[in-house]
mmCIF file with all atom_site columns, C-alpha atoms in Angstrom:
data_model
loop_
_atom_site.group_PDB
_atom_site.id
_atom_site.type_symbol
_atom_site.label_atom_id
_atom_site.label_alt_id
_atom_site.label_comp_id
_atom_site.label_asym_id
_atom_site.label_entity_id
_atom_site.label_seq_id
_atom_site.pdbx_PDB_ins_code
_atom_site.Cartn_x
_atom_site.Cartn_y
_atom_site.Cartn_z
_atom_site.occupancy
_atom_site.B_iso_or_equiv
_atom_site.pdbx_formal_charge
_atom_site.auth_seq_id
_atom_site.auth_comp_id
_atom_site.auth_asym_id
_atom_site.auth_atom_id
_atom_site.pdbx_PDB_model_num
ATOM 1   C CA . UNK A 1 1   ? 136.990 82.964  137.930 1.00 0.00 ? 721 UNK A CA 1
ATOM 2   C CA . UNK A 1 2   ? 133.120 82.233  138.223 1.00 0.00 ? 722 UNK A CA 1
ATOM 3   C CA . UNK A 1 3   ? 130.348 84.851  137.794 1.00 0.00 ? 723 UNK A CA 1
ATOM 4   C CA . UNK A 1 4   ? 127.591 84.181  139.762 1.00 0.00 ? 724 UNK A CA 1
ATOM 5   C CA . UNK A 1 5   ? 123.990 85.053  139.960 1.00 0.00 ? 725 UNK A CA 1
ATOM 6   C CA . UNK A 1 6   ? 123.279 85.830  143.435 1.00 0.00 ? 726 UNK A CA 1
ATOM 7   C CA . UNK A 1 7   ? 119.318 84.237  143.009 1.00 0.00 ? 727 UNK A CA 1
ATOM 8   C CA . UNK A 1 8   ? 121.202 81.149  142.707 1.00 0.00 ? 728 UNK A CA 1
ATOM 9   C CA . UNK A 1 9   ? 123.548 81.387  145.240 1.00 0.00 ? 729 UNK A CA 1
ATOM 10  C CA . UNK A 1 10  ? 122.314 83.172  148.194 1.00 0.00 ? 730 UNK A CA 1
ATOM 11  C CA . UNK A 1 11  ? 125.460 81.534  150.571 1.00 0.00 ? 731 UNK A CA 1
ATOM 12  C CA . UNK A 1 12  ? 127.430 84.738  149.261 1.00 0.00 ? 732 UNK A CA 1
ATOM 13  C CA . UNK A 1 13  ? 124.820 87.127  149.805 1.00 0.00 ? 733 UNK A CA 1
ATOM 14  C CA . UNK A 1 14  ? 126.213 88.862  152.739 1.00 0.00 ? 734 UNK A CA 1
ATOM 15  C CA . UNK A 1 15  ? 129.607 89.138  151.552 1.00 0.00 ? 735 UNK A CA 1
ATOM 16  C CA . UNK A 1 16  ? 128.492 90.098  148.126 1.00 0.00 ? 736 UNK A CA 1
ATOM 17  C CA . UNK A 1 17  ? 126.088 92.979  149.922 1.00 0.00 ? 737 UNK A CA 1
ATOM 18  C CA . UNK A 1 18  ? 129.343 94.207  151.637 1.00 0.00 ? 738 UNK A CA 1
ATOM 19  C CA . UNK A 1 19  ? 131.318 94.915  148.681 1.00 0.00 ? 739 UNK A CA 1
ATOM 20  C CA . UNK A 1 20  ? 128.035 96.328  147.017 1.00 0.00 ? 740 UNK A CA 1
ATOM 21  C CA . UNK A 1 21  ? 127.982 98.732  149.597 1.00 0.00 ? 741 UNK A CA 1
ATOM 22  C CA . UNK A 1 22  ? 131.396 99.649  150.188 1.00 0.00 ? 742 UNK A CA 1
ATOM 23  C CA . UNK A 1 23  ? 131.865 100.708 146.556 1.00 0.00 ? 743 UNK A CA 1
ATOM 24  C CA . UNK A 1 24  ? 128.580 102.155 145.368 1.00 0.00 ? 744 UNK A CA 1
ATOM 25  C CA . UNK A 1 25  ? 127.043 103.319 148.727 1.00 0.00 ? 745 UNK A CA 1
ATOM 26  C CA . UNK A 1 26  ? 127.612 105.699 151.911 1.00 0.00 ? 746 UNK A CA 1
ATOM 27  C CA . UNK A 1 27  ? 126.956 105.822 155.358 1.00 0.00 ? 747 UNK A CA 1
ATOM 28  C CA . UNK A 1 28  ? 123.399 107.063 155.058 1.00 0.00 ? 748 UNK A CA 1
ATOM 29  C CA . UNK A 1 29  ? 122.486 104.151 152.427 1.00 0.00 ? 749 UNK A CA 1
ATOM 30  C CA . UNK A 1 30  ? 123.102 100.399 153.341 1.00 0.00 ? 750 UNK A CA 1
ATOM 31  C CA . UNK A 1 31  ? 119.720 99.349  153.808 1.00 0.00 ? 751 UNK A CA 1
ATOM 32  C CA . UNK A 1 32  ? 118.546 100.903 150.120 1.00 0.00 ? 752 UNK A CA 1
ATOM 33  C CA . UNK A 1 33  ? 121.566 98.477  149.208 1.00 0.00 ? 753 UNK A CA 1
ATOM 34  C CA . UNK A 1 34  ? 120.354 95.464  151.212 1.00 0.00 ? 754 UNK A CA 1
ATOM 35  C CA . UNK A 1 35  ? 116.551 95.828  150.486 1.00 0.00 ? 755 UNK A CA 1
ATOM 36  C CA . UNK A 1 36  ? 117.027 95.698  146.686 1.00 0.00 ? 756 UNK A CA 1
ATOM 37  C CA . UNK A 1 37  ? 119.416 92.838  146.593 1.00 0.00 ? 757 UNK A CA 1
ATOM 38  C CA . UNK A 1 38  ? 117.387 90.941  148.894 1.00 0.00 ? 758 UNK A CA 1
ATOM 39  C CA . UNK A 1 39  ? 113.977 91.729  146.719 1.00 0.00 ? 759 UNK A CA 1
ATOM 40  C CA . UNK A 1 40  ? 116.243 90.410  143.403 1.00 0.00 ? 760 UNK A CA 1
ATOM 41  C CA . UNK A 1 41  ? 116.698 87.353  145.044 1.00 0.00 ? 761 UNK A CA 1
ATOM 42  C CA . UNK A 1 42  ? 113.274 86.751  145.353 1.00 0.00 ? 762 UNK A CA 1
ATOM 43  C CA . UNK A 1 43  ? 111.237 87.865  142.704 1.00 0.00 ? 763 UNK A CA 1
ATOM 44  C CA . UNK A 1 44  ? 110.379 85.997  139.783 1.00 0.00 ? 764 UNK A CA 1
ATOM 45  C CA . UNK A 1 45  ? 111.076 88.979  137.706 1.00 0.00 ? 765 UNK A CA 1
ATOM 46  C CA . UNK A 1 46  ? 113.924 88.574  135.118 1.00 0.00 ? 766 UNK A CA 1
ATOM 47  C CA . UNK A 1 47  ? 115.041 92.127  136.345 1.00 0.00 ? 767 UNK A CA 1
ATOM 48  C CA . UNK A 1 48  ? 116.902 93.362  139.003 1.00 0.00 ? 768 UNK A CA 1
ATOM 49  C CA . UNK A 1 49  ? 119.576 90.765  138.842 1.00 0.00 ? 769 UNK A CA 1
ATOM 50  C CA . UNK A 1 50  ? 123.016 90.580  141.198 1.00 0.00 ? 770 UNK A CA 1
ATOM 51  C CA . UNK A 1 51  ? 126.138 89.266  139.942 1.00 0.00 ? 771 UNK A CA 1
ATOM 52  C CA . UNK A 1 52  ? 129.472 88.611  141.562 1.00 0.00 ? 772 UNK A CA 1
ATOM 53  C CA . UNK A 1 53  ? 132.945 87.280  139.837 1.00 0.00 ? 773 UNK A CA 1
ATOM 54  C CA . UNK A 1 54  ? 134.628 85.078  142.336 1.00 0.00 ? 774 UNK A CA 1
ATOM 55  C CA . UNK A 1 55  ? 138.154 83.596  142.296 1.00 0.00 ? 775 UNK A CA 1
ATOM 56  C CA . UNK A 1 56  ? 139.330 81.352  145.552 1.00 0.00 ? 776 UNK A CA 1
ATOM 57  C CA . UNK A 1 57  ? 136.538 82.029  147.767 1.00 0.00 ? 777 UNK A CA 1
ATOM 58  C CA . UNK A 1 58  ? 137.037 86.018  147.196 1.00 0.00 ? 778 UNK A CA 1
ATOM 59  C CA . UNK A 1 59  ? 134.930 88.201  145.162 1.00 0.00 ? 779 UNK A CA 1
ATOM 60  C CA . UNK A 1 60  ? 136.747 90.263  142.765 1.00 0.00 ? 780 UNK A CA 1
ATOM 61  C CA . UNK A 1 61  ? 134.411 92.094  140.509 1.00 0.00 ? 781 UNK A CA 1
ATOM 62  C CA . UNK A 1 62  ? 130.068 93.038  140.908 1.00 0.00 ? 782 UNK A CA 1
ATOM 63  C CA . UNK A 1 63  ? 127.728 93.984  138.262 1.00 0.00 ? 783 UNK A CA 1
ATOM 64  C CA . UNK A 1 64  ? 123.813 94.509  138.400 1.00 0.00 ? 784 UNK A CA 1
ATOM 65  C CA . UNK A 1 65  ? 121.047 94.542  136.036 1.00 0.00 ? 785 UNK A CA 1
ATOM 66  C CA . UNK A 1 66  ? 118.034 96.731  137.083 1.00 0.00 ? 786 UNK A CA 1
ATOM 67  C CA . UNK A 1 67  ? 115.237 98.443  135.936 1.00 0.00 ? 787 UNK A CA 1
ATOM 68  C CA . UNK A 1 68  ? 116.445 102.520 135.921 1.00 0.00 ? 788 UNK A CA 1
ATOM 69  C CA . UNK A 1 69  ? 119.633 103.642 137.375 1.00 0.00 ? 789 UNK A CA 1
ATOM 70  C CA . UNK A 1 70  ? 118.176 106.428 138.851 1.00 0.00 ? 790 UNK A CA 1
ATOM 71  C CA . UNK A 1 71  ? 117.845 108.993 135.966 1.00 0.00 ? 791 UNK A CA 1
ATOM 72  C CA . UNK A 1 72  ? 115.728 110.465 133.473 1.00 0.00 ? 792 UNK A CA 1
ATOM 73  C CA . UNK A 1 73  ? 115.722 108.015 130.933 1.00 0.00 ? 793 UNK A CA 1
ATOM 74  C CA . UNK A 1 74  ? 112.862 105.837 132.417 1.00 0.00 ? 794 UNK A CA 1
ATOM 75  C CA . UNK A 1 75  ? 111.668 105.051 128.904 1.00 0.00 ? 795 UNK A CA 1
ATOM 76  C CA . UNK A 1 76  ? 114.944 102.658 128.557 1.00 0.00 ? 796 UNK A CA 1
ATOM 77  C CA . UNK A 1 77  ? 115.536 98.810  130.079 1.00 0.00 ? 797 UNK A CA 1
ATOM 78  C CA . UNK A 1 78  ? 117.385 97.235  131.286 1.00 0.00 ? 798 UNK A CA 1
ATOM 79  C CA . UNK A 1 79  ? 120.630 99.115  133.065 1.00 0.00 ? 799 UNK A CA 1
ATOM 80  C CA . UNK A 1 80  ? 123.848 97.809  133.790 1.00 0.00 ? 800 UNK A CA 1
ATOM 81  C CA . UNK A 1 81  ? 125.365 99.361  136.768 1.00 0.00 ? 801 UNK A CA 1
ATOM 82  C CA . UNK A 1 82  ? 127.454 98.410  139.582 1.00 0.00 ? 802 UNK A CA 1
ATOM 83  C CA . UNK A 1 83  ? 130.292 97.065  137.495 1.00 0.00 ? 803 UNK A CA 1
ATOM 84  C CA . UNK A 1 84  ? 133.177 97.062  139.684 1.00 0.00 ? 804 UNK A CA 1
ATOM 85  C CA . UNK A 1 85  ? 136.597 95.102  139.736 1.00 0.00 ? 805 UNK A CA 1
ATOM 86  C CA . UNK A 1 86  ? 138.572 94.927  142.933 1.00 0.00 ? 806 UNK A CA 1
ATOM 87  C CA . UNK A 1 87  ? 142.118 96.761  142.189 1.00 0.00 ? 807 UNK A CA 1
ATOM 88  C CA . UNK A 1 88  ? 144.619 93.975  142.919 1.00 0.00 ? 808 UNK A CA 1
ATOM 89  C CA . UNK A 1 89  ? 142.309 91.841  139.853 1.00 0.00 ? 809 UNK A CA 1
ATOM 90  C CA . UNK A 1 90  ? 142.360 95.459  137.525 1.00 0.00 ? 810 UNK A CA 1
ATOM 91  C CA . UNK A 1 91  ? 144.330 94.929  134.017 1.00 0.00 ? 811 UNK A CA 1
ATOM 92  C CA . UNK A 1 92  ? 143.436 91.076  133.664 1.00 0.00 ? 812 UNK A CA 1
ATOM 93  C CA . UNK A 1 93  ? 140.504 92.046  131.587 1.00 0.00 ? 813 UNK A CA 1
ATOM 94  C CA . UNK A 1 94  ? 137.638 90.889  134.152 1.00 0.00 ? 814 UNK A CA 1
ATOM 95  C CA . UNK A 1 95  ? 136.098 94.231  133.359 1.00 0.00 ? 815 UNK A CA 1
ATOM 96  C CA . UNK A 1 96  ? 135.540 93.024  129.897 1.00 0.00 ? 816 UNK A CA 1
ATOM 97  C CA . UNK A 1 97  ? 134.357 89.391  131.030 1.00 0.00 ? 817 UNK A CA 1
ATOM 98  C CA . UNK A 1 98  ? 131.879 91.072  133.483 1.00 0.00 ? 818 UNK A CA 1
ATOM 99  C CA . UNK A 1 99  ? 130.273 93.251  130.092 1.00 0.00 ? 819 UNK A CA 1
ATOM 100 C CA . UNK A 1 100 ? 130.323 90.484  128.175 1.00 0.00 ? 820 UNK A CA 1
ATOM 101 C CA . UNK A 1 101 ? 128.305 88.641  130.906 1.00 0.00 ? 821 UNK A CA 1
ATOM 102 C CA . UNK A 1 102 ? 126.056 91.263  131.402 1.00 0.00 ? 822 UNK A CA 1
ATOM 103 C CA . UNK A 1 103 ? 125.526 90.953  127.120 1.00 0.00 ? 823 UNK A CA 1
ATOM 104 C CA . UNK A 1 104 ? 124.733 87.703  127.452 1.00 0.00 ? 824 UNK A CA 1
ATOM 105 C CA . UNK A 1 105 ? 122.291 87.470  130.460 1.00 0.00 ? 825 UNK A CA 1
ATOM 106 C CA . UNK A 1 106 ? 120.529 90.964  128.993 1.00 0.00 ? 826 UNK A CA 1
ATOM 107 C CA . UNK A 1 107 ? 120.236 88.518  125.459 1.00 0.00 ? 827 UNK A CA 1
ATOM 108 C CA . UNK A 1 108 ? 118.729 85.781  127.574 1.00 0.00 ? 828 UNK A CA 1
ATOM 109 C CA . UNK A 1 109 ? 116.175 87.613  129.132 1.00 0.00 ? 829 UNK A CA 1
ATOM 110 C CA . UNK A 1 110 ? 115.194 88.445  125.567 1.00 0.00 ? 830 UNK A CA 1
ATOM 111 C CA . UNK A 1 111 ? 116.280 92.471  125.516 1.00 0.00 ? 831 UNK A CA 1
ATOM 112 C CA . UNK A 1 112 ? 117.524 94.164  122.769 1.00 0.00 ? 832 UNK A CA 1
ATOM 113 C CA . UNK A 1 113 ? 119.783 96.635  124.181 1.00 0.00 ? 833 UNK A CA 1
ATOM 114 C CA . UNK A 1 114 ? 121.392 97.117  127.466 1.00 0.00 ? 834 UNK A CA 1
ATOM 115 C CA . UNK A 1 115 ? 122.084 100.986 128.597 1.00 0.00 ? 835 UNK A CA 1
ATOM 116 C CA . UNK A 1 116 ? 123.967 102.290 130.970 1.00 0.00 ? 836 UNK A CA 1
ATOM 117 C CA . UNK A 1 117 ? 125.006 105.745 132.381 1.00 0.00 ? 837 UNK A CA 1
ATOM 118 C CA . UNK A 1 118 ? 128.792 107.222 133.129 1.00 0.00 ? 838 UNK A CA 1
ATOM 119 C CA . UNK A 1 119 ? 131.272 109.646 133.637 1.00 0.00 ? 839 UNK A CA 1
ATOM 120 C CA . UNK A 1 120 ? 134.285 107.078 132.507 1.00 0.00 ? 840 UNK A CA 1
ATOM 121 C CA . UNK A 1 121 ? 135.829 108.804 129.558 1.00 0.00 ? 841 UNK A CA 1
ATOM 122 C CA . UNK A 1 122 ? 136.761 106.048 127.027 1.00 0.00 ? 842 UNK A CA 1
ATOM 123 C CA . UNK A 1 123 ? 136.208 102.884 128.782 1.00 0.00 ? 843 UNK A CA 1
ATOM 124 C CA . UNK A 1 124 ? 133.308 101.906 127.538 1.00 0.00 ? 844 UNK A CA 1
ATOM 125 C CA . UNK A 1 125 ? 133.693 102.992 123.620 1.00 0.00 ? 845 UNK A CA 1
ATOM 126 C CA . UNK A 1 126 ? 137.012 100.201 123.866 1.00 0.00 ? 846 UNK A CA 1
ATOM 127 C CA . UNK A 1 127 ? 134.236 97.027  124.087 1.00 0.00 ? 847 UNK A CA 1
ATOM 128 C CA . UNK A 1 128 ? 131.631 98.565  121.288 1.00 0.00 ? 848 UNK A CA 1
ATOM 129 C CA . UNK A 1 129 ? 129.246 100.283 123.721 1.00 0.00 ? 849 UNK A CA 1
ATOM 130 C CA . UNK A 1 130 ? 127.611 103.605 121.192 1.00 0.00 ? 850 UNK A CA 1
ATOM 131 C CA . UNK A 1 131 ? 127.776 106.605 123.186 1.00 0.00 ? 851 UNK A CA 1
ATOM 132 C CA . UNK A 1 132 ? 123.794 108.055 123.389 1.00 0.00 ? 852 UNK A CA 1
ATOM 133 C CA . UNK A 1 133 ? 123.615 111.391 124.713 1.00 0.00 ? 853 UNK A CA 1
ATOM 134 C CA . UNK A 1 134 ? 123.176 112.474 128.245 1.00 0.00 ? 854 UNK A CA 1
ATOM 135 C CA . UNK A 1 135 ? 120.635 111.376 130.536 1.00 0.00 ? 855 UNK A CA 1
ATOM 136 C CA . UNK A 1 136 ? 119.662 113.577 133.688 1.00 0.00 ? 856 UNK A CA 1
ATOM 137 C CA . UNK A 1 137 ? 119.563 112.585 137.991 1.00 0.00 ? 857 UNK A CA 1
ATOM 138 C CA . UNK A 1 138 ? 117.617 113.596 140.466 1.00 0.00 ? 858 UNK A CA 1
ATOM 139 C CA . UNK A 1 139 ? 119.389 116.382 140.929 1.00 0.00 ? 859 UNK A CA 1
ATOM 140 C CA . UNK A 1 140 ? 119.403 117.903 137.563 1.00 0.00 ? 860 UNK A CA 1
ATOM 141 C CA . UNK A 1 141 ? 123.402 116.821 136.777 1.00 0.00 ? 861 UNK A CA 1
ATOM 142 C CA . UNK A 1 142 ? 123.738 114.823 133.617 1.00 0.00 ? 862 UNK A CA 1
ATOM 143 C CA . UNK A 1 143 ? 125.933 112.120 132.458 1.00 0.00 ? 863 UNK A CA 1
ATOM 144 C CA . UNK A 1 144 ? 126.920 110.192 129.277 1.00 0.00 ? 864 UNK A CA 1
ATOM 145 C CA . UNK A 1 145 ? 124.491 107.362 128.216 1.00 0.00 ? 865 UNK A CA 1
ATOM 146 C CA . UNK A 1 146 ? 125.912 104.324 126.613 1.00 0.00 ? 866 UNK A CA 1
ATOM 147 C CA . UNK A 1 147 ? 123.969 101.489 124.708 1.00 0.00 ? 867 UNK A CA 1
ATOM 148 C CA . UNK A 1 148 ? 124.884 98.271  123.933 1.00 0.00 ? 868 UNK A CA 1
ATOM 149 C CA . UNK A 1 149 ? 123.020 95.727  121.677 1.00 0.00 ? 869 UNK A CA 1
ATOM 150 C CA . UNK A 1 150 ? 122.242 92.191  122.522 1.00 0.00 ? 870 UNK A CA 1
ATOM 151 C CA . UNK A 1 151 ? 121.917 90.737  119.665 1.00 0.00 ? 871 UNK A CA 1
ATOM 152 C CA . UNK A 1 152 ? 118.097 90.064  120.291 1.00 0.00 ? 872 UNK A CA 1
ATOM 153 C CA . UNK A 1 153 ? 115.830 91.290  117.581 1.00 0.00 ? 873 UNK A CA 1
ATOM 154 C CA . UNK A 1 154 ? 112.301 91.975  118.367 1.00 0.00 ? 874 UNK A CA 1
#
């Protein structure tokens, strides 16, 4: 297995968009999908980034790093979200590979933490992620905040 940037590989851009889509969108939002993946390929920001796990040709798990995932917590950067792993690949621990990834790259880009929101109940708490609180959508629901620690200090 590989986990790919999609910047730097923009041959699996389409196929990466579909499985995006088909597990974090709905019928009324593929182009919000396909306008911010195709804006993270091009800016020279270090944030949003696209990743994809492939294995044979196929991809089998997705993760993104953004600015906000859509909530309340503006004040906090970046967000991991995204993180999928197709179900035939589930209990081979690509989950885990994909956070530790996302660690790494967050490190790189010289952030301390890395934050991300869920309704998961004990997932996250397994691979050290410090549950935070709630933070609040758009339309005044809330869900658990996580945090996770690079390793950078500031």
């Amino acid at each position: 297995m590989k986990i790919i940037e999609l910047q730097e590989q923009n041959n699996l851009f389409k196929k990466a968009l579909q499985v995006f889509w088909k597990q974090w969108g709905n019928e009324h939002n593929y182009k919000f999908y396909e306008d911010a993946m195709i804006h993270s390929c091009t800016t020279k920001s270090d944030i949003p980034r696209f990743y994809v796990a492939v294995e044979e040709g196929n991809i089998i798990g997705t993760y993104a790093l953004i600015r906000n995932d859509l909530n309340s917590r503006q004040d906090l950067c970046p967000w991991l979200a995204c993180l999928y792993v197709d179900e035939q690949h589930r209990g081979k621990e690509i989950g885990y590979k994909l956070l530790q990834h996302a660690q790494k790259e967050t490190a790189k880009k010289g952030y301390e933490n890395l934050y991300l929101s869920t309704d998961l109940e004990g997932y996250y708490e397994k691979y050290g992620w410090s549950n935070r609180g709630v933070v609040y959508g758009v339309s005044g629901d809330y869900i658990k905040l996580y945090e996770k620690g690079t390793g950078v200090n500031k």
